[in-house]
Amino acid sequence: MIKVAVCGASGRMGRLVVRQVSLQKDMKLVAAIDTPDNPQREKDVGIVAGVTKLNVKIKSSDDLAKILRSSKPNVLIDFTAAESSVKNVKVASKAGVSVVIGTTGFNKEQRAEMESAIKKGKIRAVISPNFSVGVNVFFKAVQDAAKLLGDDYEPNIVEIHHVHKKDSPSGTALRIAEIVAKARKIESEDIKVKSIREGEVVGEHTLMFLNPYEQVDFMHRAKSREAFAAGAVKAARYVIKKGRAGVIKDMQDVLGLK
């Protein structure tokens, strides 16, 4: 049985992750964590997530180290904010708990801090800007297209998200730019990215390859955040069964696309 802790447990993604974990026969939710001032604190996370009572109360992130020691999870799934995720990874590393991180918006320094903590603690990790299976197949497809189409086709990215999303461009858009840039042997900053924040759009990414004669488009549209939660659960299972100590994997590794 894989024992799971969830950070950001009462948030949009956290509730869906709790729901997905509760549906798995080989997983058990043992801890739920959120911010100290969260109004859902001390409530049963199963009720908050809209599933059945799970007998796991939402606790303060200030007590994360203590919570991990007492609940002894195998893996911590984190969908919070960049600064919080960095702190949570450091605590998990000291506790010897593997991590699955779905937070986006990390700067280079924050990413380096997480990498250092994971290596020092020799924990297993999956960090990905998008846990959707479809998006990761999209990543593979655009990598091949960027190579095959060649430099005659200019790449442009347009991404649309809900008005509540804090980071812009999205982590997924930045990953698309990195993939295309690597295939073209150019800098990712040279690829145009347009971000739109309107309404309640879950997530839409379009990559266009254009030249004067034709246009080739690749598009992924997320219909539900459930896709990300289901992918995070796949990653949690992977990191426990196939992860390597001190090594960061991503969703491409989880799906065997590398």
mmCIF file of C-alpha atoms in Angstrom:
data_model
loop_
_atom_site.group_PDB
_atom_site.id
_atom_site.type_symbol
_atom_site.label_atom_id
_atom_site.label_comp_id
_atom_site.label_asym_id
_atom_site.label_seq_id
_atom_site.Cartn_x
_atom_site.Cartn_y
_atom_site.Cartn_z
ATOM 1 C CA MET A 1 0.000 0.000 0.000
ATOM 2 C CA ILE A 2 1.380 3.385 -1.035
ATOM 3 C CA LYS A 3 0.818 5.970 1.693
ATOM 4 C CA VAL A 4 0.221 9.479 0.337
ATOM 5 C CA ALA A 5 0.359 12.991 1.805
ATOM 6 C CA VAL A 6 -1.144 15.923 -0.120
ATOM 7 C CA CYS A 7 -0.030 19.544 0.203
ATOM 8 C CA GLY A 8 -2.534 22.180 -0.859
ATOM 9 C CA ALA A 9 -5.202 19.630 0.020
ATOM 10 C CA SER A 10 -8.168 22.015 0.064
ATOM 11 C CA GLY A 11 -7.223 23.875 -3.128
ATOM 12 C CA ARG A 12 -8.638 23.265 -6.602
ATOM 13 C CA MET A 13 -6.058 20.679 -7.551
ATOM 14 C CA GLY A 14 -5.555 19.368 -4.036
ATOM 15 C CA ARG A 15 -9.190 18.309 -3.720
ATOM 16 C CA LEU A 16 -9.008 16.455 -7.034
ATOM 17 C CA VAL A 17 -5.788 14.708 -6.020
ATOM 18 C CA VAL A 18 -7.442 13.624 -2.760
ATOM 19 C CA ARG A 19 -10.362 12.277 -4.784
ATOM 20 C CA GLN A 20 -8.080 10.355 -7.150
ATOM 21 C CA VAL A 21 -6.003 8.886 -4.326
ATOM 22 C CA SER A 22 -9.177 7.734 -2.554
ATOM 23 C CA LEU A 23 -10.182 5.785 -5.692
ATOM 24 C CA GLN A 24 -6.927 3.796 -5.901
ATOM 25 C CA LYS A 25 -6.883 0.276 -4.471
ATOM 26 C CA ASP A 26 -3.128 0.418 -3.862
ATOM 27 C CA MET A 27 -3.055 3.852 -2.182
ATOM 28 C CA LYS A 28 -4.078 5.340 1.133
ATOM 29 C CA LEU A 29 -4.241 9.018 2.051
ATOM 30 C CA VAL A 30 -2.475 9.489 5.394
ATOM 31 C CA ALA A 31 -1.984 13.272 5.592
ATOM 32 C CA ALA A 32 -3.557 16.455 4.229
ATOM 33 C CA ILE A 33 -1.757 19.791 4.538
ATOM 34 C CA ASP A 34 -2.650 23.381 3.721
ATOM 35 C CA THR A 35 -1.757 26.926 4.778
ATOM 36 C CA PRO A 36 -1.961 27.859 8.491
ATOM 37 C CA ASP A 37 -4.797 30.333 7.899
ATOM 38 C CA ASN A 38 -6.857 28.039 5.685
ATOM 39 C CA PRO A 39 -10.542 28.020 6.761
ATOM 40 C CA GLN A 40 -10.758 24.263 6.083
ATOM 41 C CA ARG A 41 -8.160 23.399 8.718
ATOM 42 C CA GLU A 42 -9.103 20.549 11.047
ATOM 43 C CA LYS A 43 -11.933 19.473 8.749
ATOM 44 C CA ASP A 44 -11.981 15.976 7.258
ATOM 45 C CA VAL A 45 -10.276 16.257 3.870
ATOM 46 C CA GLY A 46 -12.583 13.670 2.323
ATOM 47 C CA ILE A 47 -15.616 15.811 3.106
ATOM 48 C CA VAL A 48 -13.841 18.937 1.840
ATOM 49 C CA ALA A 49 -12.949 17.118 -1.390
ATOM 50 C CA GLY A 50 -16.539 16.007 -1.893
ATOM 51 C CA VAL A 51 -15.887 12.304 -1.484
ATOM 52 C CA THR A 52 -16.493 10.151 1.583
ATOM 53 C CA LYS A 53 -15.121 10.755 5.074
ATOM 54 C CA LEU A 54 -11.468 9.678 5.085
ATOM 55 C CA ASN A 55 -10.659 10.297 8.766
ATOM 56 C CA VAL A 56 -7.761 12.561 7.771
ATOM 57 C CA LYS A 57 -7.943 16.142 8.997
ATOM 58 C CA ILE A 58 -6.357 19.056 7.147
ATOM 59 C CA LYS A 59 -3.327 20.252 9.082
ATOM 60 C CA SER A 60 -1.113 23.346 8.949
ATOM 61 C CA SER A 61 1.908 23.436 6.660
ATOM 62 C CA ASP A 62 3.817 24.995 9.578
ATOM 63 C CA ASP A 63 3.782 21.516 11.135
ATOM 64 C CA LEU A 64 4.770 19.618 7.971
ATOM 65 C CA ALA A 65 7.899 18.033 9.443
ATOM 66 C CA LYS A 66 5.952 16.757 12.450
ATOM 67 C CA ILE A 67 3.103 15.531 10.240
ATOM 68 C CA LEU A 68 5.460 13.563 8.000
ATOM 69 C CA ARG A 69 7.147 11.972 11.001
ATOM 70 C CA SER A 70 3.839 10.846 12.487
ATOM 71 C CA SER A 71 1.960 9.786 9.329
ATOM 72 C CA LYS A 72 4.997 8.238 7.582
ATOM 73 C CA PRO A 73 3.879 8.697 3.940
ATOM 74 C CA ASN A 74 5.811 7.139 1.073
ATOM 75 C CA VAL A 75 5.171 10.095 -1.205
ATOM 76 C CA LEU A 76 4.070 13.716 -0.927
ATOM 77 C CA ILE A 77 2.025 15.217 -3.786
ATOM 78 C CA ASP A 78 2.258 19.004 -3.951
ATOM 79 C CA PHE A 79 0.121 21.432 -5.975
ATOM 80 C CA THR A 80 0.650 24.706 -4.118
ATOM 81 C CA ALA A 81 2.736 27.764 -5.070
ATOM 82 C CA ALA A 82 6.393 27.980 -6.064
ATOM 83 C CA GLU A 83 7.713 29.328 -2.758
ATOM 84 C CA SER A 84 5.665 26.854 -0.731
ATOM 85 C CA SER A 85 6.668 23.896 -2.879
ATOM 86 C CA VAL A 86 10.362 24.656 -2.409
ATOM 87 C CA LYS A 87 9.906 24.655 1.381
ATOM 88 C CA ASN A 88 7.833 21.458 1.247
ATOM 89 C CA VAL A 89 10.438 19.659 -0.874
ATOM 90 C CA LYS A 90 13.156 20.582 1.628
ATOM 91 C CA VAL A 91 11.094 19.245 4.534
ATOM 92 C CA ALA A 92 10.172 16.078 2.638
ATOM 93 C CA SER A 93 13.804 15.513 1.721
ATOM 94 C CA LYS A 94 14.905 15.664 5.359
ATOM 95 C CA ALA A 95 12.113 13.218 6.231
ATOM 96 C CA GLY A 96 13.061 10.810 3.438
ATOM 97 C CA VAL A 97 9.699 11.182 1.698
ATOM 98 C CA SER A 98 9.522 11.011 -2.100
ATOM 99 C CA VAL A 99 7.803 13.897 -3.897
ATOM 100 C CA VAL A 100 5.526 14.557 -6.871
ATOM 101 C CA ILE A 101 5.430 18.280 -7.658
ATOM 102 C CA GLY A 102 2.804 19.786 -9.978
ATOM 103 C CA THR A 103 3.383 23.408 -9.047
ATOM 104 C CA THR A 104 4.567 25.749 -11.820
ATOM 105 C CA GLY A 105 6.201 29.179 -11.905
ATOM 106 C CA PHE A 106 9.588 28.250 -10.404
ATOM 107 C CA ASN A 107 12.517 30.513 -11.157
ATOM 108 C CA LYS A 108 16.013 29.110 -11.733
ATOM 109 C CA GLU A 109 17.057 29.630 -8.121
ATOM 110 C CA GLN A 110 13.996 27.820 -6.755
ATOM 111 C CA ARG A 111 14.483 24.930 -9.145
ATOM 112 C CA ALA A 112 18.128 24.678 -8.065
ATOM 113 C CA GLU A 113 17.106 24.660 -4.383
ATOM 114 C CA MET A 114 14.747 21.737 -4.976
ATOM 115 C CA GLU A 115 17.319 19.813 -6.994
ATOM 116 C CA SER A 116 19.899 20.280 -4.249
ATOM 117 C CA ALA A 117 17.507 19.130 -1.506
ATOM 118 C CA ILE A 118 16.413 16.070 -3.499
ATOM 119 C CA LYS A 119 20.011 15.024 -4.166
ATOM 120 C CA LYS A 120 21.100 15.668 -0.584
ATOM 121 C CA GLY A 121 18.163 13.739 0.876
ATOM 122 C CA LYS A 122 18.472 10.998 -1.764
ATOM 123 C CA ILE A 123 14.718 10.995 -2.252
ATOM 124 C CA ARG A 124 12.898 10.057 -5.457
ATOM 125 C CA ALA A 125 11.074 12.793 -7.314
ATOM 126 C CA VAL A 126 8.824 13.603 -10.246
ATOM 127 C CA ILE A 127 8.514 17.295 -11.126
ATOM 128 C CA SER A 128 6.421 18.244 -14.131
ATOM 129 C CA PRO A 129 4.685 21.408 -15.359
ATOM 130 C CA ASN A 130 1.771 19.295 -16.597
ATOM 131 C CA PHE A 131 0.636 15.826 -15.510
ATOM 132 C CA SER A 132 -1.920 15.359 -18.287
ATOM 133 C CA VAL A 133 -1.241 12.241 -20.369
ATOM 134 C CA GLY A 134 -2.492 14.068 -23.468
ATOM 135 C CA VAL A 135 -0.180 17.040 -22.980
ATOM 136 C CA ASN A 136 2.832 14.785 -22.619
ATOM 137 C CA VAL A 137 1.974 12.977 -25.855
ATOM 138 C CA PHE A 138 1.637 16.510 -27.309
ATOM 139 C CA PHE A 139 5.187 17.253 -26.100
ATOM 140 C CA LYS A 140 6.488 14.183 -27.932
ATOM 141 C CA ALA A 141 4.628 15.062 -31.126
ATOM 142 C CA VAL A 142 5.879 18.663 -31.277
ATOM 143 C CA GLN A 143 9.438 17.534 -30.656
ATOM 144 C CA ASP A 144 9.278 15.362 -33.770
ATOM 145 C CA ALA A 145 7.491 18.073 -35.767
ATOM 146 C CA ALA A 146 10.074 20.726 -34.878
ATOM 147 C CA LYS A 147 12.831 18.502 -36.252
ATOM 148 C CA LEU A 148 10.968 17.421 -39.372
ATOM 149 C CA LEU A 149 9.624 20.830 -40.413
ATOM 150 C CA GLY A 150 12.964 22.556 -40.101
ATOM 151 C CA ASP A 151 13.924 26.193 -39.796
ATOM 152 C CA ASP A 152 11.644 27.338 -42.639
ATOM 153 C CA TYR A 153 8.672 27.138 -40.262
ATOM 154 C CA GLU A 154 8.513 29.740 -37.495
ATOM 155 C CA PRO A 155 7.131 28.430 -34.173
ATOM 156 C CA ASN A 156 4.590 30.490 -32.205
ATOM 157 C CA ILE A 157 2.813 29.494 -28.987
ATOM 158 C CA VAL A 158 -0.534 30.736 -27.689
ATOM 159 C CA GLU A 159 -1.756 29.622 -24.252
ATOM 160 C CA ILE A 160 -5.054 30.420 -22.529
ATOM 161 C CA HIS A 161 -5.875 29.916 -18.849
ATOM 162 C CA HIS A 162 -8.388 31.063 -16.247
ATOM 163 C CA VAL A 163 -8.063 34.489 -14.654
ATOM 164 C CA HIS A 164 -6.886 32.969 -11.345
ATOM 165 C CA LYS A 165 -3.656 31.510 -12.760
ATOM 166 C CA LYS A 166 -0.713 33.410 -11.296
ATOM 167 C CA ASP A 167 2.190 32.460 -13.547
ATOM 168 C CA SER A 168 2.424 33.711 -17.118
ATOM 169 C CA PRO A 169 3.458 32.207 -19.468
ATOM 170 C CA SER A 170 2.291 28.857 -18.159
ATOM 171 C CA GLY A 171 4.795 26.180 -17.211
ATOM 172 C CA THR A 172 3.443 24.047 -20.048
ATOM 173 C CA ALA A 173 4.007 26.827 -22.618
ATOM 174 C CA LEU A 174 7.574 27.264 -21.375
ATOM 175 C CA ARG A 175 8.155 23.519 -21.661
ATOM 176 C CA ILE A 176 6.841 23.550 -25.247
ATOM 177 C CA ALA A 177 9.253 26.387 -26.055
ATOM 178 C CA GLU A 178 12.136 24.430 -24.476
ATOM 179 C CA ILE A 179 11.293 21.314 -26.494
ATOM 180 C CA VAL A 180 11.097 23.175 -29.797
ATOM 181 C CA ALA A 181 14.242 25.187 -29.024
ATOM 182 C CA LYS A 182 16.224 22.066 -28.215
ATOM 183 C CA ALA A 183 15.063 20.403 -31.443
ATOM 184 C CA ARG A 184 16.017 23.535 -33.423
ATOM 185 C CA LYS A 185 19.207 24.218 -31.434
ATOM 186 C CA ILE A 186 18.140 27.757 -30.589
ATOM 187 C CA GLU A 187 17.307 29.634 -27.379
ATOM 188 C CA SER A 188 13.801 29.114 -25.993
ATOM 189 C CA GLU A 189 13.531 32.873 -25.405
ATOM 190 C CA ASP A 190 13.558 33.321 -29.195
ATOM 191 C CA ILE A 191 10.191 31.569 -29.520
ATOM 192 C CA LYS A 192 7.145 33.850 -29.316
ATOM 193 C CA VAL A 193 4.658 33.018 -26.546
ATOM 194 C CA LYS A 194 1.331 34.798 -26.129
ATOM 195 C CA SER A 195 -0.564 34.349 -22.845
ATOM 196 C CA ILE A 196 -4.280 35.040 -22.341
ATOM 197 C CA ARG A 197 -6.008 35.035 -18.942
ATOM 198 C CA GLU A 198 -9.782 35.005 -19.348
ATOM 199 C CA GLY A 199 -12.810 33.343 -17.754
ATOM 200 C CA GLU A 200 -12.485 29.862 -16.276
ATOM 201 C CA VAL A 201 -10.479 28.146 -19.042
ATOM 202 C CA VAL A 202 -8.780 25.067 -17.546
ATOM 203 C CA GLY A 203 -5.914 25.199 -20.009
ATOM 204 C CA GLU A 204 -5.408 25.463 -23.759
ATOM 205 C CA HIS A 205 -2.094 25.390 -25.628
ATOM 206 C CA THR A 206 -1.557 25.857 -29.352
ATOM 207 C CA LEU A 207 1.769 25.574 -31.147
ATOM 208 C CA MET A 208 1.816 26.959 -34.698
ATOM 209 C CA PHE A 209 4.533 26.348 -37.268
ATOM 210 C CA LEU A 210 4.196 28.970 -40.006
ATOM 211 C CA ASN A 211 5.824 29.882 -43.285
ATOM 212 C CA PRO A 212 4.542 31.983 -46.218
ATOM 213 C CA TYR A 213 2.844 28.982 -47.799
ATOM 214 C CA GLU A 214 1.255 26.949 -45.026
ATOM 215 C CA GLN A 215 0.595 26.557 -41.317
ATOM 216 C CA VAL A 216 0.840 23.433 -39.162
ATOM 217 C CA ASP A 217 -0.950 23.559 -35.788
ATOM 218 C CA PHE A 218 -0.760 21.373 -32.698
ATOM 219 C CA MET A 219 -3.326 22.003 -29.977
ATOM 220 C CA HIS A 220 -4.225 20.539 -26.603
ATOM 221 C CA ARG A 221 -7.288 21.582 -24.625
ATOM 222 C CA ALA A 222 -7.830 20.387 -21.064
ATOM 223 C CA LYS A 223 -11.533 19.888 -20.363
ATOM 224 C CA SER A 224 -11.125 19.077 -16.674
ATOM 225 C CA ARG A 225 -8.437 19.433 -14.017
ATOM 226 C CA GLU A 226 -9.165 15.800 -13.212
ATOM 227 C CA ALA A 227 -6.718 14.919 -16.006
ATOM 228 C CA PHE A 228 -3.875 16.528 -14.034
ATOM 229 C CA ALA A 229 -4.872 14.802 -10.791
ATOM 230 C CA ALA A 230 -5.085 11.395 -12.466
ATOM 231 C CA GLY A 231 -1.634 11.940 -13.960
ATOM 232 C CA ALA A 232 -0.207 12.954 -10.585
ATOM 233 C CA VAL A 233 -1.435 9.673 -9.125
ATOM 234 C CA LYS A 234 0.301 7.786 -11.954
ATOM 235 C CA ALA A 235 3.463 9.732 -11.103
ATOM 236 C CA ALA A 236 3.165 8.859 -7.417
ATOM 237 C CA ARG A 237 2.950 5.181 -8.268
ATOM 238 C CA TYR A 238 5.902 5.488 -10.652
ATOM 239 C CA VAL A 239 8.143 7.355 -8.221
ATOM 240 C CA ILE A 240 7.700 4.648 -5.588
ATOM 241 C CA LYS A 241 8.101 1.668 -7.904
ATOM 242 C CA LYS A 242 10.619 2.957 -10.457
ATOM 243 C CA GLY A 243 12.095 6.201 -9.136
ATOM 244 C CA ARG A 244 15.798 6.570 -8.398
ATOM 245 C CA ALA A 245 17.245 8.067 -5.224
ATOM 246 C CA GLY A 246 18.324 11.670 -5.681
ATOM 247 C CA VAL A 247 17.088 11.794 -9.291
ATOM 248 C CA ILE A 248 14.316 14.032 -10.662
ATOM 249 C CA LYS A 249 12.072 12.489 -13.314
ATOM 250 C CA ASP A 250 9.180 14.066 -15.210
ATOM 251 C CA MET A 251 5.903 12.919 -16.746
ATOM 252 C CA GLN A 252 7.662 11.868 -19.941
ATOM 253 C CA ASP A 253 9.558 9.304 -17.859
ATOM 254 C CA VAL A 254 6.368 8.179 -16.129
ATOM 255 C CA LEU A 255 4.696 7.495 -19.485
ATOM 256 C CA GLY A 256 7.760 5.914 -21.085
ATOM 257 C CA LEU A 257 7.970 8.586 -23.787
ATOM 258 C CA LYS A 258 11.714 9.153 -23.515
#
